[in-house]
Coordinates of C-alpha atoms and ligand atoms in Angstrom, one line a residue:
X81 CA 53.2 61.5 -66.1
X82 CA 53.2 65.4 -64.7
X83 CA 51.2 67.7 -66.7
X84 CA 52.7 71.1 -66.8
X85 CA 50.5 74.3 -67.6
X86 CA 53.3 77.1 -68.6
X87 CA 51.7 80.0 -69.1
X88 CA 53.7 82.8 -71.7
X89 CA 55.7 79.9 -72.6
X90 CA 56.8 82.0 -76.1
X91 CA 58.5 84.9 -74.4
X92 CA 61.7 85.0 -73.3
X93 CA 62.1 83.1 -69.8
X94 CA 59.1 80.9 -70.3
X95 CA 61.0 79.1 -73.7
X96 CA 64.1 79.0 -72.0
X97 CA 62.2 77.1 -69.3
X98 CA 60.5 74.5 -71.8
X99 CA 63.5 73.8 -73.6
X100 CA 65.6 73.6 -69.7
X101 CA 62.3 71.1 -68.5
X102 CA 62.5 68.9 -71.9
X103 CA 66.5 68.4 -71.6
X104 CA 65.7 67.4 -68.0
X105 CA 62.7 65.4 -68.1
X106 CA 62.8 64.2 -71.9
X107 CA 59.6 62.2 -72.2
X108 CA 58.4 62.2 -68.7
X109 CA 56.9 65.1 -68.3
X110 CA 53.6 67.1 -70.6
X111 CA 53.8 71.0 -70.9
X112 CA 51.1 72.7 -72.0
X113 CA 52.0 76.6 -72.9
X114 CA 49.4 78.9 -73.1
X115 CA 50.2 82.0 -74.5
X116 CA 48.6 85.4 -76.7
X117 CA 51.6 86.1 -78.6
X118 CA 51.6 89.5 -77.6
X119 CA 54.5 91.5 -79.7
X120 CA 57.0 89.7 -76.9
X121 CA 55.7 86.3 -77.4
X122 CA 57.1 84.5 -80.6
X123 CA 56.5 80.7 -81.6
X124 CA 60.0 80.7 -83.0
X125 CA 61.1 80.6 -79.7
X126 CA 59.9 76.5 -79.9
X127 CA 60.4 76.0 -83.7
X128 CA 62.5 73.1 -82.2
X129 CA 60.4 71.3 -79.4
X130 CA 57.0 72.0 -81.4
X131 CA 56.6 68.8 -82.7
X132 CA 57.2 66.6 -79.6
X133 CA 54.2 64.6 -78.5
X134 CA 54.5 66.0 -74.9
X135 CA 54.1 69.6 -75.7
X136 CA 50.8 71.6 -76.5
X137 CA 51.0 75.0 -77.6
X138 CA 47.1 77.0 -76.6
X139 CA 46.9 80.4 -77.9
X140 CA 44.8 82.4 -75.1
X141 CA 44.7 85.4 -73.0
X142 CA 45.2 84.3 -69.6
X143 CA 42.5 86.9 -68.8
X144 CA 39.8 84.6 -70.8
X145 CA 38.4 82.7 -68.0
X146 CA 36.4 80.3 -70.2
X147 CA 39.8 79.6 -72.5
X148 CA 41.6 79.4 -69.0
X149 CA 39.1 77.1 -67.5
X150 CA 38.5 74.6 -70.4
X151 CA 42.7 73.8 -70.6
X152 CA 41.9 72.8 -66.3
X153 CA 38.4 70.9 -67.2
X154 CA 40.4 69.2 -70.2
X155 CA 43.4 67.9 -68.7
X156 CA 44.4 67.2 -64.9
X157 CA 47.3 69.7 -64.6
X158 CA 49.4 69.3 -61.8
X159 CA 51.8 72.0 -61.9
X160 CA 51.2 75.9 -63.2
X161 CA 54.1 77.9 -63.9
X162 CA 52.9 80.9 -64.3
X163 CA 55.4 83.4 -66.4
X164 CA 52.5 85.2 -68.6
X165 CA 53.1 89.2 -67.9
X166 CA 53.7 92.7 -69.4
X167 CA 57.4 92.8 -68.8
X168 CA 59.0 96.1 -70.0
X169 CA 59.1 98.6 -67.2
X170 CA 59.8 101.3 -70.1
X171 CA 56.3 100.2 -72.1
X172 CA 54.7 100.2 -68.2
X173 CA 55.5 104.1 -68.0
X174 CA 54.3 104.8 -71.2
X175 CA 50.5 102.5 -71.4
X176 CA 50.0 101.1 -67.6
X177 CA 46.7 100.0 -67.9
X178 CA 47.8 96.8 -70.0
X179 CA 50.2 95.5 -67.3
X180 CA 47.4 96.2 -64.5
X181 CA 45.0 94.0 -67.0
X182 CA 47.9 91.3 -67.8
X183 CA 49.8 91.3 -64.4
X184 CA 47.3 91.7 -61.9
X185 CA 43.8 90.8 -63.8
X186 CA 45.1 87.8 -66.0
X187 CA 47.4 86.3 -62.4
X188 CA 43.4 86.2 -60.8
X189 CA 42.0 84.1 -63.6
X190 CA 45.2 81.9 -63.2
X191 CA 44.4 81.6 -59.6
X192 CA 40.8 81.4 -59.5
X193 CA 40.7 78.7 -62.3
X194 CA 43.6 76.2 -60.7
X195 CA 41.5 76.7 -57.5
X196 CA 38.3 75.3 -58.9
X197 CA 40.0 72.3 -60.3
X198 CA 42.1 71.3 -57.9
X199 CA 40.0 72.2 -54.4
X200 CA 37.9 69.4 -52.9
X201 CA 34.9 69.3 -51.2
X202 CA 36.1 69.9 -47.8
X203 CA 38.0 72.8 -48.8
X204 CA 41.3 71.0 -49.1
X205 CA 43.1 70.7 -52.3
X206 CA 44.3 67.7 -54.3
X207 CA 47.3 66.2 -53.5
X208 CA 50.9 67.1 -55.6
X209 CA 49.2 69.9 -57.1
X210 CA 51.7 73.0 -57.1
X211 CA 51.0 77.1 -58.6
X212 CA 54.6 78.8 -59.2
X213 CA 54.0 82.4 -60.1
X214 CA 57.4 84.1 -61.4
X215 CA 58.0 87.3 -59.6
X216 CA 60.5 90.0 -59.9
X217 CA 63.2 91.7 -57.4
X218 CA 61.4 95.1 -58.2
X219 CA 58.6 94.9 -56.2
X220 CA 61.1 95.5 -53.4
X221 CA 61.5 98.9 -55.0
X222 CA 65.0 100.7 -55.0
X223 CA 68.3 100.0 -53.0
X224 CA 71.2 103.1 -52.2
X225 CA 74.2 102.8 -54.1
X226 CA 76.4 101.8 -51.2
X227 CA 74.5 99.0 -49.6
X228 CA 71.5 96.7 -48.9
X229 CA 70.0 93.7 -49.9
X230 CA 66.7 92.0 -50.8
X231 CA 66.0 89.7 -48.3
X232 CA 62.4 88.0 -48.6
X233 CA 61.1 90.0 -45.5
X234 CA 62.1 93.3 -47.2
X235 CA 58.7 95.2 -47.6
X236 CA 57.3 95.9 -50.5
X237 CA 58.0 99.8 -52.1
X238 CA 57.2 99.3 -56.2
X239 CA 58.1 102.5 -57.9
X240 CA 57.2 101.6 -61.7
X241 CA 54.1 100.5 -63.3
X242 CA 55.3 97.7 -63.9
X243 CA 56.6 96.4 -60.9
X244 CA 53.2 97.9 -59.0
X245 CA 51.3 95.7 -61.1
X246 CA 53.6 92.6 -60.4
X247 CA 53.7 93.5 -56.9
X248 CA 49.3 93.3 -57.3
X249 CA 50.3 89.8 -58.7
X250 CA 51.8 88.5 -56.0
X251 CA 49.7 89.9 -53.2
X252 CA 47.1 88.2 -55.0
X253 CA 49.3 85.1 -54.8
X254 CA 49.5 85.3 -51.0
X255 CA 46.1 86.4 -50.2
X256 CA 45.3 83.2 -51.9
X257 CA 47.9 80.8 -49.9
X258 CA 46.5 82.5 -46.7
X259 CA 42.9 82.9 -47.5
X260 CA 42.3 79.0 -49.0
X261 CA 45.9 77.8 -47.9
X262 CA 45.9 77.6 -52.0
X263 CA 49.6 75.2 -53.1
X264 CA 52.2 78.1 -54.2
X265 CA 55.1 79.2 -54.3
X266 CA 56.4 82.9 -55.6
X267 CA 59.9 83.5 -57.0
X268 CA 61.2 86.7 -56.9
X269 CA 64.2 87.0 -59.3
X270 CA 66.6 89.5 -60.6
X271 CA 67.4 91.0 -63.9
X272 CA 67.9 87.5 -66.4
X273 CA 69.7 87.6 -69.6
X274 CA 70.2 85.0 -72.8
X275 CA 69.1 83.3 -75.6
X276 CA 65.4 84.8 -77.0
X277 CA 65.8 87.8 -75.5
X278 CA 63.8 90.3 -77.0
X279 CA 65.6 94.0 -77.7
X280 CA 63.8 96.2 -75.9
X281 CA 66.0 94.9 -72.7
X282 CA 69.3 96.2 -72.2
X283 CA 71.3 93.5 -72.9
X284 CA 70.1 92.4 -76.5
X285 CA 69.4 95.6 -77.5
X286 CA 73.2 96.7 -77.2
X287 CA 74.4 93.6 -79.0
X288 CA 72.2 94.4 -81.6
X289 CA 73.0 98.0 -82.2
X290 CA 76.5 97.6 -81.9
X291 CA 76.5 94.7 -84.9
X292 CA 74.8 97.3 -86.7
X293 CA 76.8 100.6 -85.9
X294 CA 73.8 102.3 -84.1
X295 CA 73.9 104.7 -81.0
X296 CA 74.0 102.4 -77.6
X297 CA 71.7 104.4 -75.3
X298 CA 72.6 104.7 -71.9
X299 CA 69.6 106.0 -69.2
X300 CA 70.9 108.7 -67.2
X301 CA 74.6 108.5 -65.9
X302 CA 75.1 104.9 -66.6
X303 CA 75.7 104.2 -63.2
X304 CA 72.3 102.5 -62.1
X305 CA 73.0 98.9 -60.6
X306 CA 71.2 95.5 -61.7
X307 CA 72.2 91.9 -60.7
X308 CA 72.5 89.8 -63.5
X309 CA 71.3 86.6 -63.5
X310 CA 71.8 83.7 -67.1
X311 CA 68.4 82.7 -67.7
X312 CA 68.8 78.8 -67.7
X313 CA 70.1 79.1 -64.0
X314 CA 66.6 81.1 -63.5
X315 CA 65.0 77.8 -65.0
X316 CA 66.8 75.7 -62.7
X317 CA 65.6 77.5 -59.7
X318 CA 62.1 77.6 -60.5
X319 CA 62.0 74.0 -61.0
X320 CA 63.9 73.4 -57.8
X321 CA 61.8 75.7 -56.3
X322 CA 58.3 73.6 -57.1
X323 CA 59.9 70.5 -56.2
X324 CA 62.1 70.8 -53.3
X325 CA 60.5 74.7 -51.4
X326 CA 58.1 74.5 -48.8
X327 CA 54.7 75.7 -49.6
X328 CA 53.4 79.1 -49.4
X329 CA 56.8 80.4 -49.1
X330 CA 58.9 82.9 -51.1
X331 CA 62.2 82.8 -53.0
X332 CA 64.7 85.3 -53.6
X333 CA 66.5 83.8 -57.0
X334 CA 69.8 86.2 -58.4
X335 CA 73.4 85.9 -57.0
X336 CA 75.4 88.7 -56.3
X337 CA 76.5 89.9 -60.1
X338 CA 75.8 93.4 -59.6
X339 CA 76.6 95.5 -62.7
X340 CA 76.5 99.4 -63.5
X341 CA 74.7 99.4 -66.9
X342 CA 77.8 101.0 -68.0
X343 CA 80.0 98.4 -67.4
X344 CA 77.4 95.8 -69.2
X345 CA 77.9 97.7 -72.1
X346 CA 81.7 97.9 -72.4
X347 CA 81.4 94.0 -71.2
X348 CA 79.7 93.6 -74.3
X349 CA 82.0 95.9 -76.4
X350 CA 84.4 94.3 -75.5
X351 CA 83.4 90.8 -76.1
X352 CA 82.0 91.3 -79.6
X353 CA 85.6 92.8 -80.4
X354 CA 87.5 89.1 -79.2
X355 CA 84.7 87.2 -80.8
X356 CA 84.2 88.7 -83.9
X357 CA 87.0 87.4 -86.3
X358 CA 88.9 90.0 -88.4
X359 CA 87.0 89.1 -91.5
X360 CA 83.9 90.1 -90.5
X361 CA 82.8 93.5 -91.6
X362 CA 80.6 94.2 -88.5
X363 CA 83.8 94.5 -86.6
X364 CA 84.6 97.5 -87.7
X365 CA 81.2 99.2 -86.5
X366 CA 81.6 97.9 -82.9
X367 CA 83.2 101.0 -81.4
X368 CA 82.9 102.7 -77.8
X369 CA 81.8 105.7 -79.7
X370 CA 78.5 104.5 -80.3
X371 CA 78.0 105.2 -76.6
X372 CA 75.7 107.8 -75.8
X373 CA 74.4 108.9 -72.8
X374 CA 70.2 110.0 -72.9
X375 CA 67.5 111.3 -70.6
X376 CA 67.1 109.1 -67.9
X377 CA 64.4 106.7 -67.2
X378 CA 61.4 108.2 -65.7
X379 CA 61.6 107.1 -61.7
X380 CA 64.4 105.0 -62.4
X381 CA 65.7 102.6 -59.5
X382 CA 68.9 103.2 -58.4
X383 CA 70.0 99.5 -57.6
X384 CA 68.1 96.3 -57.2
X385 CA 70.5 93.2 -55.8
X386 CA 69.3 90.0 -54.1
X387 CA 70.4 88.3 -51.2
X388 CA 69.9 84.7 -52.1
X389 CA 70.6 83.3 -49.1
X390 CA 66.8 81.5 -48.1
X391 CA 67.2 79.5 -51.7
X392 CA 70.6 78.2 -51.4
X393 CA 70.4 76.8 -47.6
X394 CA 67.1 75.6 -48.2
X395 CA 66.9 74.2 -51.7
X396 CA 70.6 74.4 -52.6
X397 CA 70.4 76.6 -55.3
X398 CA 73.1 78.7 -56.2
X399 CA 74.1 80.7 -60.1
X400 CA 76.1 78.5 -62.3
X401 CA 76.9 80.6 -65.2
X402 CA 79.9 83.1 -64.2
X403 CA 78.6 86.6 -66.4
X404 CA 81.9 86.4 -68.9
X405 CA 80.4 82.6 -69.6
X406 CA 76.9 83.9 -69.9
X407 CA 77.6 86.7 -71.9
X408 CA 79.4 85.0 -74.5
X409 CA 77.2 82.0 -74.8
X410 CA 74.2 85.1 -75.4
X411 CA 76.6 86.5 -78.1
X412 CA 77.4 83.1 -79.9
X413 CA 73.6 82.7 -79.7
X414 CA 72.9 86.1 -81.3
X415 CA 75.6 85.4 -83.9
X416 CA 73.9 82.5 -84.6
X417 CA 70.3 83.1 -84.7
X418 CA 70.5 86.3 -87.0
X419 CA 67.5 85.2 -88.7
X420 CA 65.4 85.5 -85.2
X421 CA 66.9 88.8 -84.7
X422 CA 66.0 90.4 -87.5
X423 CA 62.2 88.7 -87.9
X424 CA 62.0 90.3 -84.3
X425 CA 63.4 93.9 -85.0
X426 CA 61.0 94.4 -88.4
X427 CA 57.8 95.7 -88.3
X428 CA 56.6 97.2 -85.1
X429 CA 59.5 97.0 -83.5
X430 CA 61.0 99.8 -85.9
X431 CA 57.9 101.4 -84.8
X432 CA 58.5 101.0 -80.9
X433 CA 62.1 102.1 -81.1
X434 CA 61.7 105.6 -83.4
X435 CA 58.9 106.1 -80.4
X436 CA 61.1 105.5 -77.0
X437 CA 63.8 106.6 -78.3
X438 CA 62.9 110.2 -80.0
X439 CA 63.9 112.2 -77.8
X440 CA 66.6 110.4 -76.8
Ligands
LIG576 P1 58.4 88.4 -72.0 O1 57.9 89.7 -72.2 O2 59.6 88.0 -72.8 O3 57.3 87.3 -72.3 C1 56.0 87.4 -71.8 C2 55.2 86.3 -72.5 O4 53.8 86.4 -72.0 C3 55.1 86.5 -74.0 O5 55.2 85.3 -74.6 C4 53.7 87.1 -74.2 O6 53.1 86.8 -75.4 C5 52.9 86.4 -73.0 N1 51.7 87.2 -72.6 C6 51.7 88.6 -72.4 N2 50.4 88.9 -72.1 C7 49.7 87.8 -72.1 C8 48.3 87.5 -71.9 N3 47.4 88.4 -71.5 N4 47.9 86.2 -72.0 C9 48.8 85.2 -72.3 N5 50.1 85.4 -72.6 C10 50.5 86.7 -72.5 O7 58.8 88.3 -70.5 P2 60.0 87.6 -69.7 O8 61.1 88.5 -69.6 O9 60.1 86.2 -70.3 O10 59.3 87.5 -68.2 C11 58.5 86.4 -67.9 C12 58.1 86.5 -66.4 O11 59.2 86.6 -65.6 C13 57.3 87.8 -66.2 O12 56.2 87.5 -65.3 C14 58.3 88.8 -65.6 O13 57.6 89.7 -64.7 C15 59.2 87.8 -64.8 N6 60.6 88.2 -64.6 C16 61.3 88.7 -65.7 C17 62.6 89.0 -65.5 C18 63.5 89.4 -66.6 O14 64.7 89.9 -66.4 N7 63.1 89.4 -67.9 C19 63.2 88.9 -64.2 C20 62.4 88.5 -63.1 C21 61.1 88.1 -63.4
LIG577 O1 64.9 93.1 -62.1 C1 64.1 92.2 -62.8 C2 63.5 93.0 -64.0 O2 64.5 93.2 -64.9 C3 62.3 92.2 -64.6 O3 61.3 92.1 -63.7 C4 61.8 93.0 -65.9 O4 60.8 92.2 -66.5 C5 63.0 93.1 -66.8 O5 62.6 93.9 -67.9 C6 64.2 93.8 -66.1 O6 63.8 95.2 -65.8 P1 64.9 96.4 -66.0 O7 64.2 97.7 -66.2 O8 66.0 96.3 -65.0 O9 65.6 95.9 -67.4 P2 66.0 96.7 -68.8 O10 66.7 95.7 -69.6 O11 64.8 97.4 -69.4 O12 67.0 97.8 -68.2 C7 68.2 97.4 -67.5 C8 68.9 98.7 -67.1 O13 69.4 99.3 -68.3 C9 68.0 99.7 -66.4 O14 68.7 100.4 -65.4 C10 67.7 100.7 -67.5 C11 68.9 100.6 -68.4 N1 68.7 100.8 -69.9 C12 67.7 100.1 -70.5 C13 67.5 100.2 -71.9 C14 66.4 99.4 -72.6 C15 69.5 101.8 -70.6 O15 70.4 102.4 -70.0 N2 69.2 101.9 -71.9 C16 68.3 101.2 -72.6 O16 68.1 101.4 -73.8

């Protein structure tokens, strides 16, 4: 049986993965998800897989090498997939040093720890032993309005903290394919959306205010471009990735759903209006109104859209989920996981949102 070593297995993409990898593999497959449960990381996430004999759940700091290195000397792992991080590019303008720690630090103790178990004597490594570290499109920096693509030869240009400190990551990554010819892979993907998403992001944090009748903030003119990709079909390619890529060799993952963030949120307008029946008092807070345009992002990139090209005639990956379908099965899921939503938005999230959005 594969062991799997997941690490920030609680957050948002890393539970939608363990929950994709059970429904696929059922029984046949371990997972092991180490994770701090930093404010993003939430147990609740797994309420319904926790209790499976194939699943572990390790509370660590991927940046403890002795926690790190015990899960490797205790169990023969075969596969890391490797989504721990700092992921809020706001958060990364206003404290940096916690992504460079996280992202960059925490991605060498990854590295450096699957190395020691898994190289042999003559420098080689164990067979069927595979390193997927989960990347982000924003390392490639920012695209014009009116063209471009990321291709996986674009250089890198990172503009934000955040993607700096990813782009550390995965230079990290390579230097160890090239240096020790180390088994990995890197995905690069685009802007995901779903279930468990917490709302600081875009996406959930417009459902949410517009159930509630707040303000929907929108950065700058509205107009800035991401390419919107359902989380499960982010899953999928990551585990296609690890089992059918070629080693040491990059994926692009998104698929040409490129959005103004303006659009997202009269999408979502919209669709709360036709799902939402008549009875339901929240209907009559969900109003175009509530849209209100605030100081932009600091160094905000214009546009970000993948060319996913390499991963389709290669692997044969390609998006399932059409956006209209993704964006209602995320609305049906917030409808009916109120309970997560507010346990998420009490406490310091109150305290997070007065903060960013102040002046705003
Ligand atoms: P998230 O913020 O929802 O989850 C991050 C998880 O990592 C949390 O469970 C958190 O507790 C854990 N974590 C943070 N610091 C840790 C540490 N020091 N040690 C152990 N665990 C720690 O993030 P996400 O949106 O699920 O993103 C997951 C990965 O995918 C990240 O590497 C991110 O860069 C990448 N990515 C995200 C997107 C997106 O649209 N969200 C797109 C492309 C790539
Ligand atoms: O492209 C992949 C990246 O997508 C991931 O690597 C990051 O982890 C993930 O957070 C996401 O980064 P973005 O900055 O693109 O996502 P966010 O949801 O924060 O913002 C999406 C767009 O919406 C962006 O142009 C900023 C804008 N925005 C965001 C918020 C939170 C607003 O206009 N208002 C808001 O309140």
């Amino acid at each position: 049986m594969r062991t799997y070593l997941v690490t920030g297995g609680a957050g948002f993409i890393g539970s939608n993965y363990i929950h994709y990898m059970f429904r696929k593999y059922g029984g046949d497959i371990r997972i092991i998800n180490v994770d701090a449960l930093t404010y993003a990381g939430n147990l609740e996430n797994l309420k319904d897989i926790e209790s499976r004999e194939n699943y572990t759940f390790v509370r660590a700091d991927i940046c403890d090498k002795e926690a790190i290195a015990a899960i490797f000397a205790e169990n023969d792992i075969d596969r890391v997939v490797h989504f721990a991080a700092e992921s809020h590019v706001d958060r990364s303008i206003r404290d940096p040093e916690v992504f460079v720690r996280t992202n960059v630090l925490g991605t060498a103790v990854m590295l450096n720890c699957a190395k020691a178990a898994w190289e042999l004597p003559d420098g080689g490594f164990k067979p069927d032993k595979k390193f997927l570290h989960v990347s982000t499109d924003e390392v490639y920096g920012s695209l014009e309005e009116d063209g471009g693509y990321f291709y996986e030869t674009t250089p890198y240009a990172p503009r934000s903290p955040y993607s700096a400190s990813k782009a550390g990551s995965d230079m990290l990554v390579k230097a160890y394919m090239d240096t020790y010819r180390f088994p990995a892979n890197i995905t690069n993907c685009s802007n995901n959306y779903g279930p468990y998403q917490f709302p600081e992001k875009l996406i959930p944090l417009i459902i949410n205010n517009a159930l509630h009748g707040k303000k929907l903030p929108v950065y700058g003119d509205g107009r800035n471009v991401r390419d919107w990709l359902y989380v499960e079909d982010h899953a999928k390619a990551i585990d296609m990735v690890q089992e059918k890529g070629r080693l040491f060799e990059t994926y692009n993952v998104g698929g040409h759903n490129e959005k103004q963030n303006i659009e997202i949120v009269r999408t979502i307008l919209n669709t709360l209006r036709e799902m939402l029946p008549d009875s339901d008092p929240r209907k009559a807070l969900v109003s175009d109104d509530l849209i209100t345009y605030v100081e932009d992002r600091k160094g905000h990139d214009r546009r970000y859209a993948i060319a996913p090209d390499k991963i389709k005639a290669e692997i044969g990956w390609e998006p399932e989920t059409m956006f209209e379908d993704g964006i209602r099965r995320t609305i049906q899921w917030f409808f009916e996981n109120e309970d997560w939503m507010r346990n998420v938005t009490s406490g310091d999230y109150q305290k997070y949102y007065e903060d960013m959005y102040r002046n705003r």
